[in-house]
Coordinates of C-alpha atoms in Angstrom, one line a residue:
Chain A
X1 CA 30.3 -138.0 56.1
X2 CA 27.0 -136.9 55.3
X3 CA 26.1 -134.0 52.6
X4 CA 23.8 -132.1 54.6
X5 CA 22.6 -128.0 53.5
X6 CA 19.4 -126.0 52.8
X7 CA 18.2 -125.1 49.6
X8 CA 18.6 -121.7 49.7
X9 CA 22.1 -122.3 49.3
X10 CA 22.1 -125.1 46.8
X11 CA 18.9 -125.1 44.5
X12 CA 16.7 -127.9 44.1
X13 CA 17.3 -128.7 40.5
X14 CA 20.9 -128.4 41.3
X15 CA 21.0 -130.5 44.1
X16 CA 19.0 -133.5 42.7
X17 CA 22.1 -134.0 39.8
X18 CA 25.1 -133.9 42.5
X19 CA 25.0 -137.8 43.6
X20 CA 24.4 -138.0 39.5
X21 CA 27.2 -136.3 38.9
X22 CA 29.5 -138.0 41.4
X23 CA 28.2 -141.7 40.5
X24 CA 26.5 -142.2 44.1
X25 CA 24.6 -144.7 45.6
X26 CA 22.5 -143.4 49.0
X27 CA 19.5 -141.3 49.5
X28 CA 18.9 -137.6 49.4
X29 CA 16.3 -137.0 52.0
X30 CA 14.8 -133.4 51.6
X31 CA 12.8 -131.7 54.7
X32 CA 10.7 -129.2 52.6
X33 CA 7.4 -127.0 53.7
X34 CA 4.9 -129.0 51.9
X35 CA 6.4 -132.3 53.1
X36 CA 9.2 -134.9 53.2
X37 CA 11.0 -135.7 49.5
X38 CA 13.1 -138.9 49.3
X39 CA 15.0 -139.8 46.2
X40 CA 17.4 -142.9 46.0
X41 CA 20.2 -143.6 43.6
X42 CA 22.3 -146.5 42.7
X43 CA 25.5 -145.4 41.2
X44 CA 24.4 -142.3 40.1
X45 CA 21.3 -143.4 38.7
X46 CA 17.7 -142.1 40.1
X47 CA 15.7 -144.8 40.6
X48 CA 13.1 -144.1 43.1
X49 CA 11.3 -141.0 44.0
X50 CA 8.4 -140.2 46.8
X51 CA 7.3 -137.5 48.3
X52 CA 4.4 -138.6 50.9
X53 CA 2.2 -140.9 49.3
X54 CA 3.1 -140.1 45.8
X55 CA 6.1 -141.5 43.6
X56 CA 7.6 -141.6 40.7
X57 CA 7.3 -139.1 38.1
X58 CA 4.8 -137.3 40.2
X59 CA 6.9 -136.6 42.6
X60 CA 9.6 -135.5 40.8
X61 CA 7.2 -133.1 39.7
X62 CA 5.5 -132.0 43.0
X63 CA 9.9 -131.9 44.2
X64 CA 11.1 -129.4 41.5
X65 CA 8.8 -126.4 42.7
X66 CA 10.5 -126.3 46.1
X67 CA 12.4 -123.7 47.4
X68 CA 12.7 -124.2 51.1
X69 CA 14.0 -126.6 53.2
X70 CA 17.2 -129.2 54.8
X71 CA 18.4 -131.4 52.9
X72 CA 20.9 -134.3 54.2
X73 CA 22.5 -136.8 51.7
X74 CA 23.0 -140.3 53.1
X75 CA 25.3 -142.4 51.0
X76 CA 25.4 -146.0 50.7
X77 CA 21.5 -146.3 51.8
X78 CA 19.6 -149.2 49.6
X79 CA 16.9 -148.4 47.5
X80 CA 13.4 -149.5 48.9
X81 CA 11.3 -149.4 45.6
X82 CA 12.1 -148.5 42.5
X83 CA 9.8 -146.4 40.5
X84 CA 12.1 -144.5 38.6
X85 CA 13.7 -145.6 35.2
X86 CA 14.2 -142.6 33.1
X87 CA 17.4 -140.3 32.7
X88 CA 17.5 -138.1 35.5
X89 CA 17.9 -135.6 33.7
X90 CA 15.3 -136.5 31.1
X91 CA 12.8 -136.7 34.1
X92 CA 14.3 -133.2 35.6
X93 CA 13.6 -131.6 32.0
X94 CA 10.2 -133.4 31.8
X95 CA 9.0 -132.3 35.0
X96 CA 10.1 -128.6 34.9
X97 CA 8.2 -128.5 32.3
X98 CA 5.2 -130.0 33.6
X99 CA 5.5 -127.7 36.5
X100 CA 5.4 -124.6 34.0
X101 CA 2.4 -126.2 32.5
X102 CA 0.9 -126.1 35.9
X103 CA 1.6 -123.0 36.8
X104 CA 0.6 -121.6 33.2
X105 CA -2.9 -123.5 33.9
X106 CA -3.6 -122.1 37.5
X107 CA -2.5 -118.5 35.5
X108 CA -0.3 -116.6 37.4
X109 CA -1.6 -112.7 37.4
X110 CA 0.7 -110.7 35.1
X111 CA 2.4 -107.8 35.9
X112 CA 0.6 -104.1 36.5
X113 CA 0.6 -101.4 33.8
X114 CA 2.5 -99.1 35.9
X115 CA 5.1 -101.7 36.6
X116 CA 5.2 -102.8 33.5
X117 CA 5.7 -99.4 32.2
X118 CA 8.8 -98.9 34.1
X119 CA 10.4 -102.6 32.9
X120 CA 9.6 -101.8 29.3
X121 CA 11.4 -98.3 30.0
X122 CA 14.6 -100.6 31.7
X123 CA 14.5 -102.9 28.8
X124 CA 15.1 -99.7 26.1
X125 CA 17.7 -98.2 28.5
X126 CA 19.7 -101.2 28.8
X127 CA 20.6 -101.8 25.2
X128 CA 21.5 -99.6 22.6
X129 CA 20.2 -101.6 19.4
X130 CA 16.1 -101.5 20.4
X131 CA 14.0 -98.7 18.8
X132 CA 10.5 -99.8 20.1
X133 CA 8.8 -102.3 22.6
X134 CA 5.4 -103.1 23.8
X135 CA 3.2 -105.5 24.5
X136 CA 0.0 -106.3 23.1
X137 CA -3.0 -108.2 23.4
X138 CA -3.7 -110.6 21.3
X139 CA -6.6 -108.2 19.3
X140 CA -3.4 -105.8 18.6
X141 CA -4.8 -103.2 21.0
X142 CA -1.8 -102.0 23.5
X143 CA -0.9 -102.8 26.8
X144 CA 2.0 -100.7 27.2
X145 CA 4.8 -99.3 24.4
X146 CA 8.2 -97.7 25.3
X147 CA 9.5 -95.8 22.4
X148 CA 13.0 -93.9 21.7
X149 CA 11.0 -91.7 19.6
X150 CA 8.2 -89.5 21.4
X151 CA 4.8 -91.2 20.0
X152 CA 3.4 -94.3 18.1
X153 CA 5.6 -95.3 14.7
X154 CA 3.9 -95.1 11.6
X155 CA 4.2 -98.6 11.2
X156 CA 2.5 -100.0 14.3
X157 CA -1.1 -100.1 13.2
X158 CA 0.3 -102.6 10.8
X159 CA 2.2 -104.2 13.2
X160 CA -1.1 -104.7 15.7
X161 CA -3.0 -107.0 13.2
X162 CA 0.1 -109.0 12.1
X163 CA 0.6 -109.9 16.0
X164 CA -2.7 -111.2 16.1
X165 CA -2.7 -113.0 13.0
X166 CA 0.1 -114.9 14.6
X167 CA -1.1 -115.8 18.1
X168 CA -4.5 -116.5 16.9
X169 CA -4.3 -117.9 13.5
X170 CA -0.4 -120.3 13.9
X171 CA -1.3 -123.8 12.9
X172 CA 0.5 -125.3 15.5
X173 CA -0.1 -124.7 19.4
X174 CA 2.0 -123.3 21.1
X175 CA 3.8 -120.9 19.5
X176 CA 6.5 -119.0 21.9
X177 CA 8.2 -116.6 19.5
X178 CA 9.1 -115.2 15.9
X179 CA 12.4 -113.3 14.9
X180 CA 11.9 -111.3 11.4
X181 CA 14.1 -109.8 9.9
X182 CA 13.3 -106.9 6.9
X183 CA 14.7 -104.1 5.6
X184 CA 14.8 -101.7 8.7
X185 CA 15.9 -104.4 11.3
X186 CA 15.0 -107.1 13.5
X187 CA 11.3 -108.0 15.0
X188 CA 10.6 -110.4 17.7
X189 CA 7.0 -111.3 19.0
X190 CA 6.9 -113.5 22.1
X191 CA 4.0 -114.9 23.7
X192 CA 3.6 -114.0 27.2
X193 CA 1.8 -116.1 29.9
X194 CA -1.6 -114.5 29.8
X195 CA -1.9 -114.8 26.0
X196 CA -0.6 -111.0 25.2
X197 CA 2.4 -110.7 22.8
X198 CA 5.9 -108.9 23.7
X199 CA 7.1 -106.7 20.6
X200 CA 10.4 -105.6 20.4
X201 CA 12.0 -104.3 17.1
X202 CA 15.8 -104.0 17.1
X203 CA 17.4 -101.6 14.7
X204 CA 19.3 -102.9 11.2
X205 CA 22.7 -103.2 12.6
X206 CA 21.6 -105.2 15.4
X207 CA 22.8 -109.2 15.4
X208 CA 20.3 -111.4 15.6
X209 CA 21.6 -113.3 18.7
X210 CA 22.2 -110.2 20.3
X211 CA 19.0 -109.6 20.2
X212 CA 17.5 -112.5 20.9
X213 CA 19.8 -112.8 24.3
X214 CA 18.2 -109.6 25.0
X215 CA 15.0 -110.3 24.5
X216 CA 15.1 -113.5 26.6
X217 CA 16.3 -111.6 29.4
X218 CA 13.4 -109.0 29.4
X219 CA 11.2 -112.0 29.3
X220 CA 13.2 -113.3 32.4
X221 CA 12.6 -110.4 34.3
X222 CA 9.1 -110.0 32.9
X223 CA 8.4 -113.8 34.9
X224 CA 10.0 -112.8 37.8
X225 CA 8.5 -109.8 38.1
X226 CA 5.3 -111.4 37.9
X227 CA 6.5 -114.2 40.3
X228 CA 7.1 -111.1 42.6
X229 CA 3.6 -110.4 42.4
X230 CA 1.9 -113.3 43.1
X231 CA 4.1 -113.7 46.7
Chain B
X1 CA 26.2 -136.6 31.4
X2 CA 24.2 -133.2 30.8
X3 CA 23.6 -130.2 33.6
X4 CA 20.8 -128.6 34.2
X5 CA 21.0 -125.1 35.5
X6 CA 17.9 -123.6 37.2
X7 CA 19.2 -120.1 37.7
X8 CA 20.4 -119.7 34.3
X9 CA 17.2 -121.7 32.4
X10 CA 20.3 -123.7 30.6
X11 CA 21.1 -127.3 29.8
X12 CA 24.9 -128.1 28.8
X13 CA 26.1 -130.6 27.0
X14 CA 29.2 -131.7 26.7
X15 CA 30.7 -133.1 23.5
X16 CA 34.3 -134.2 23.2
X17 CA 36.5 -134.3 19.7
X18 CA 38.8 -137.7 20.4
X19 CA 41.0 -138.9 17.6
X20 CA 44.7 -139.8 17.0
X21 CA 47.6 -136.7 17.4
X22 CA 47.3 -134.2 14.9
X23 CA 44.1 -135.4 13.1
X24 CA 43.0 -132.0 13.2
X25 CA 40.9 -131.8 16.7
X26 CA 42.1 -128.5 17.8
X27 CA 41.4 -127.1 14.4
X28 CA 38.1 -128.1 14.3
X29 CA 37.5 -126.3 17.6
X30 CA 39.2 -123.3 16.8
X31 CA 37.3 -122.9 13.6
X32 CA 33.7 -123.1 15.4
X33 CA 34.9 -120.6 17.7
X34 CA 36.0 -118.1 15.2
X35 CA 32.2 -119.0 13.4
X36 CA 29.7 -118.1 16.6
X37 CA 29.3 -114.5 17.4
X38 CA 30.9 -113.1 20.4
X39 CA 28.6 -112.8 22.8
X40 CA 26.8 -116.2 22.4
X41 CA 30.3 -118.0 23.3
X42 CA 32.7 -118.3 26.1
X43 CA 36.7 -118.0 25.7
X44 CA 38.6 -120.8 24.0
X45 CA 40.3 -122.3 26.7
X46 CA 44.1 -123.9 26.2
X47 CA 46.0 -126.5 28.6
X48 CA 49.3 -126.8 27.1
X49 CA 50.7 -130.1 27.7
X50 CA 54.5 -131.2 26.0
X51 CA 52.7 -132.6 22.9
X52 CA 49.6 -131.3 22.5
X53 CA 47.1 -129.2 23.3
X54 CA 43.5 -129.6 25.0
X55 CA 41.3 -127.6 24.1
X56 CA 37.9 -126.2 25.5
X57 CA 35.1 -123.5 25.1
X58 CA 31.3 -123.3 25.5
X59 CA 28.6 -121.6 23.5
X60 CA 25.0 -121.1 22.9
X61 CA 23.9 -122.3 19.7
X62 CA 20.8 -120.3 18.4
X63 CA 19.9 -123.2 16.0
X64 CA 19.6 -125.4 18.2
X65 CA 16.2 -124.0 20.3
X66 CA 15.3 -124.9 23.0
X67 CA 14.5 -128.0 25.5
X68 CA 11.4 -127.2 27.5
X69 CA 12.4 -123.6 27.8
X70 CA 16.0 -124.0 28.7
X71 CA 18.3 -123.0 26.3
X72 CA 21.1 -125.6 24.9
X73 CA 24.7 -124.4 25.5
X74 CA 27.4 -127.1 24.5
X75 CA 30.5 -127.4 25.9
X76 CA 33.3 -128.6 23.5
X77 CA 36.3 -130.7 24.8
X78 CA 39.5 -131.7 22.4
X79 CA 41.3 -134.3 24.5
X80 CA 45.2 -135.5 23.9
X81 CA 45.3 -137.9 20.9
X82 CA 48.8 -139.0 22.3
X83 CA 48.5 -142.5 23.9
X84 CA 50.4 -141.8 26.7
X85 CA 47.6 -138.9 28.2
X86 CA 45.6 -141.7 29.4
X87 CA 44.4 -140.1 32.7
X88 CA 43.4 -136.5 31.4
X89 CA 41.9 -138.3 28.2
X90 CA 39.8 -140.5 30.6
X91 CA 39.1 -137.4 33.0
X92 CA 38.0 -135.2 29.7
X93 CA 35.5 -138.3 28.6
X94 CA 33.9 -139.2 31.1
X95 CA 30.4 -137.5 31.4
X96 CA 30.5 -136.7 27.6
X97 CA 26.9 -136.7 26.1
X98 CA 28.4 -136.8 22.8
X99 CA 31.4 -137.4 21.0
X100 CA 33.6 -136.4 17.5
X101 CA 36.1 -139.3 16.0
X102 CA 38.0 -136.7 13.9
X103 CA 39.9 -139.2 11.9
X104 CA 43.2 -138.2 10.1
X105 CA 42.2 -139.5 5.8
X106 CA 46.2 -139.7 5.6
X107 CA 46.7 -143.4 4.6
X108 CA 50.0 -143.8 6.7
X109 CA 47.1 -142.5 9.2
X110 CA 44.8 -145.5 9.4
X111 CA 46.4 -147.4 12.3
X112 CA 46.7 -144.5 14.5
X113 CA 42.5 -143.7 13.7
X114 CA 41.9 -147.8 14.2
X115 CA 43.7 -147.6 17.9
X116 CA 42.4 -144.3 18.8
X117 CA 38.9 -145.6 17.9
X118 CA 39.5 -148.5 20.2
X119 CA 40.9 -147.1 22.7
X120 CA 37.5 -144.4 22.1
X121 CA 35.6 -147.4 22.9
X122 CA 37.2 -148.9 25.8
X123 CA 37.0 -145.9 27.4
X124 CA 33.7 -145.3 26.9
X125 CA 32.1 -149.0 27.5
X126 CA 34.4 -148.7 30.8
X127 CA 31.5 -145.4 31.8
X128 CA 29.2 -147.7 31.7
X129 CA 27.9 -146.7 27.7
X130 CA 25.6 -148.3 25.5
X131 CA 27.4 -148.0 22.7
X132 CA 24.8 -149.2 20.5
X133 CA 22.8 -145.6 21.4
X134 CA 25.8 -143.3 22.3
X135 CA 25.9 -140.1 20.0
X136 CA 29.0 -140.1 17.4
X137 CA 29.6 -138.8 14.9
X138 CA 33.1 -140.1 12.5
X139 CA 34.6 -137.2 10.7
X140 CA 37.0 -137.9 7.8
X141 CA 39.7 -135.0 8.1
X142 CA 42.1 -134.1 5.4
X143 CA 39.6 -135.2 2.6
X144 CA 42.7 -132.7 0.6
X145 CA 45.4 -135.2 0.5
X146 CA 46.8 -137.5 -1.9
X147 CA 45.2 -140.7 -2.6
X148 CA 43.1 -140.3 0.9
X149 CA 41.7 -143.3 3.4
X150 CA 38.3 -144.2 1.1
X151 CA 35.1 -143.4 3.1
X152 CA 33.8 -146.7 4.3
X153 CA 37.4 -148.0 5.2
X154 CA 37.0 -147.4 9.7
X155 CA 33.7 -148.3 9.5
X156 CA 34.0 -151.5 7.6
X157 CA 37.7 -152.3 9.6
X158 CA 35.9 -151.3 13.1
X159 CA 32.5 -152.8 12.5
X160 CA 30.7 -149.7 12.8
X161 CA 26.6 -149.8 11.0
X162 CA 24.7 -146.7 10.5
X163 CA 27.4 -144.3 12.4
X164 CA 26.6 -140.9 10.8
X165 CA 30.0 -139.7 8.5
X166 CA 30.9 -136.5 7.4
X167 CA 34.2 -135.3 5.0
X168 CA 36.1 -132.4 6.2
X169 CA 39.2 -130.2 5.6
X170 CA 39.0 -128.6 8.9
X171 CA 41.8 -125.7 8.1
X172 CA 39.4 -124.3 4.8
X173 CA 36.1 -125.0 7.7
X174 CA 34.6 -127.5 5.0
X175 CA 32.5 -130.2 7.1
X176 CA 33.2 -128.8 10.6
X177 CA 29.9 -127.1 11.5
X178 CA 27.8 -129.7 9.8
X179 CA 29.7 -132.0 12.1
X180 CA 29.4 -130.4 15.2
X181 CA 26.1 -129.6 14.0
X182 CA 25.1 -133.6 13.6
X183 CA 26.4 -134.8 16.9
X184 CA 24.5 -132.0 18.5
X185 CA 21.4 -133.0 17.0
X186 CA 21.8 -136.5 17.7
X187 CA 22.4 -135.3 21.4
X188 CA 19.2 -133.8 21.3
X189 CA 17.3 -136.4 19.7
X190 CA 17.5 -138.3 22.4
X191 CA 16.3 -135.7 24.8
X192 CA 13.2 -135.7 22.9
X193 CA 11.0 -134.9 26.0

C-alpha cells in the first residue's frame, strides 16, 4: 500500500528521511504550491531529485522550503535519472542551509520595537537566572533593553562598544555568537539576521548550558516571530 | 544513519558501545551520564535482559556546536556483549553513525574482544558499511589490571591501520569522555558540510 499524507501533518524534512530510514526503493511524489517534487530512492538511498525542470541539488534546495501540499509514496518505482550521489542527509543539511542563506540574502524584515519589547519582556520572565537583555545595533546604540532592575546598568556603555567591536571587527565571517564568562556571570552576544546583536547576561550562578539552551530558544522565537511578520 | 529534526533545529546521531560481556560498556555510559548537566540530557534508559543490561540515553553536547544551525544531540546505545543476543544486538546496530569497541585489557580477555570484534564487523559489513570510512573508535578498558592486553595487540591480531585508540579505566572515568568525545568528532568530520 501506498504512503500517502499532507505535510502539515508530516513535515518536509521529516518526510524526505522515512524511505531512508526504512531502506526503500520507490518514489515519493510531493504535490506542493509552487509545483510537483519527485525524489527516487534505491534501498534507502536518494538518488534523484526534480522539481520541474530543475534537479539535483537544486531541487533539494527549492523542496526543503515547502510547507504545503500531498504527498503519496510509491514503492518499488525505478529510478529514471540519477542526479543524486551525496548522503541524504548530507544534501538535507546542505540545502537547509542554503535555503537560510537565501532567505538571509532576500532579508527578511525583523521584528517591530513594540513587539520586540514584549518578547524581550517574556524572555526575562521566563527564567530566573537573566538580569539584563537587549539588542543592539551594531554601532552599540539600542534597539530595545529589558532589565530586572528599573534603568540602564552601569556597565552597559561599556558593553555597547565591545558588541561592535565584535560584529564589526571578528576576523572570520560569520560570526553567530560569544558566551563570556567574568566575575559577575555569564554574557552571550548573538548576531541576529539584520546585523543587530542579542545581549543577554545571565547572573553568576547560572550554568552555562542553561543558559545557552535559553538563549537559543529566545532566538527561536525571535525567527519565528519575524517569520510571523513577513506572512 | 543520522535524523534530522526540523521542528526541533536538531540532528541525532546515534553511537553504539559494542564489546564482549562485562568489558565495561554500561560503565562507560553511566559515567557520561553522571558528567553532562541535567538539563542538556535525557534519562538513562535500562532493558534488563537475564545477563546483561542495554543501555541508552541521549544528550546535547555543548562542545560539539553546531551543523548548519542544528544542534548535535547523540544518542548512546550499549548493546548485549553476550553471543547469544544476536537479534537485539543487530536491531541496536543497525543505523549506528558511530561506534565504541570497549575492549576488556584482561589477558584471559583477548578472545572474547577478538570474536566480539568480528562479530562487530559482520554485523556491520552485513548494513551495507564501508568499513574502510566507518567511525570507530577501540577503547582499551581496565588499563588497572595486572600484566594488561599491550596496546597494539587487537589491532595488529584484527588487521586494524590507523583506527583511533584510547586507554581507559571506565569505573575512576579516566579515558571515557575523550572516547566518546573522538568518535563523536569523527562522526562529525564526515558531515563536514
Amino acid at each position: 500500500m501506498a504512503l500517502r499524507g499532507s505535510l502539515t501533518d508530516l513535515n518536509i524534512v521529516e518526510l524526505v528521511q522515512v524511505p531512508a530510514a526504512s531502506r526503500k526503493t520507490g518514489e515519493l511524489f510531493i504535490a506542493g504550491l509552487d509545483g510537483i517534487a519527485r525524489l527516487f530512492y534505491a534501498a534507502g538511498r536518494l538518488v534523484h531529485v526534480e522539481v520541474d525542470e530543475v534537479s539535483g541539488q537544486d531541487a533539494m534546495v527549492e523542496v526543503v522550503g515547502w510547507s504545503e501540499g500531498e504527498f503519496e509514496f510509491r514503492p518499488d518505482v525505478e529510478p529514471e535519472r540519477r542526479t543524486f550521489e551525496m548522503d541524504l542527509h548530507k544534501a538535507l543539511m546542505l540545502a537547509l542551509k542554503q535555503r537560510d542563506e537565501l532567505k538571509l540574502a532576500e532579508s527578511s524584515p525583523p521584528v517591530d520595537h513594540t513587539q520586540l519589547g514584549e518578547l524581550l519582556r517574556a524572555f526575562l520572565a521566563s527564567t530566573d537566572f537573566i538580569q539584563f537583555c537587549c539588542v543592539l545595533n551594531s554601532d552599540g546604540s539600542t534597539v530595545r533593553c529589558d532589565s530586572r532592575q528599573a534603568g540602564d546598568p552601569s556597565w552597559l556603555a561599556g558593553l555597547r562598544s565591545v558588541v561592535g567591536l565584535l560584529l564589526e571587527g571578528y576576523p572570520r565571517k560569520g560570526l553567530q555568537r560569544v558566551l563570556l564568562e567574568d566575575a559577575d556571570g555569564t554574557v552571550v552576544v548573538s548576531r541576529l539576521a539584520d546585523g543587530s546583536a542579542l545581549v543577554v547576561v545571565a547572573e553568576r550562578d547560572a550554568r552555562l548550558g542553561a543558559v545557552s539552551v535559553a538563549v537559543e530558544r529566545f532566538l527561536r522565537r525571535l525567527g519565528e516571530a519575524a517569520g510571523d511578520v513577513q506572512r | 544513519m543520522p535524523h534530522i529534526s526540523f521542528h526541533n533545529k536538531e540532528i541525532t546521531f546515534k553511537i553504539v558501545y559494542f564489546g564482549p560481556g562485562w568489558s565495561g560498556k554500561t560503565t562507560n555510559l553511566v559515567r557520561i551520564h553522571a558528567r553532562v548537566e541535567d538539563d542538556l540530557r535525557g534519562d538513562l534508559v535500562m532493558l534488563d535482559t537475564d545477563q546483561e543490561r542495554t543501555l541508552f540515553f541521549d544528550f546535547l553536547p555543548m562542545e560539539l556546536g553546531r551543523i548548519a544551525g542544528y544542534a548535535v544531540r547523540l544518542n548512546l546505545y550499549t548493546v548485549p556483549g553476550q553471543i547469544y543476543y544476536e537479534a537485539s544486538r543487530r536491531l541496536i546496530l543497525d543505523g549506528a553513525d558511530g561506534v565504541v569497541f570497549v575492549a576488556d585489557s584482561q589477558p584471559s580477555r583477548l578472545d572474547a574482544n577478538l570474536v566480539s570484534f568480528s562479530l562487530l564487523r559482520e554485523n556491520l559489513e552485513s548494513y551495507g558499511m564501508d568499513w574502510s570510512t566507518f567511525p570507530i573508535v577501540l577503547q582499551y578498558n581496565k588499563r588497572d589490571v595486572e600484566a594488561p592486553i599491550a596496546v597494539g595487540t587487537l589491532e595488529r591480531d584484527l588487521g586494524l591501520n590507523g583506527i583511533t585508540v584510547i586507554e581507559a579505566v571506565a569505573v575512576e572515568g579516566r579515558g571515557v569522555m575523550e572516547t566518546i568525545a573522538a568518535v563523536s568528532c569523527r562522526i562529525i568530520e564526515g558531515f563536514d558540510l
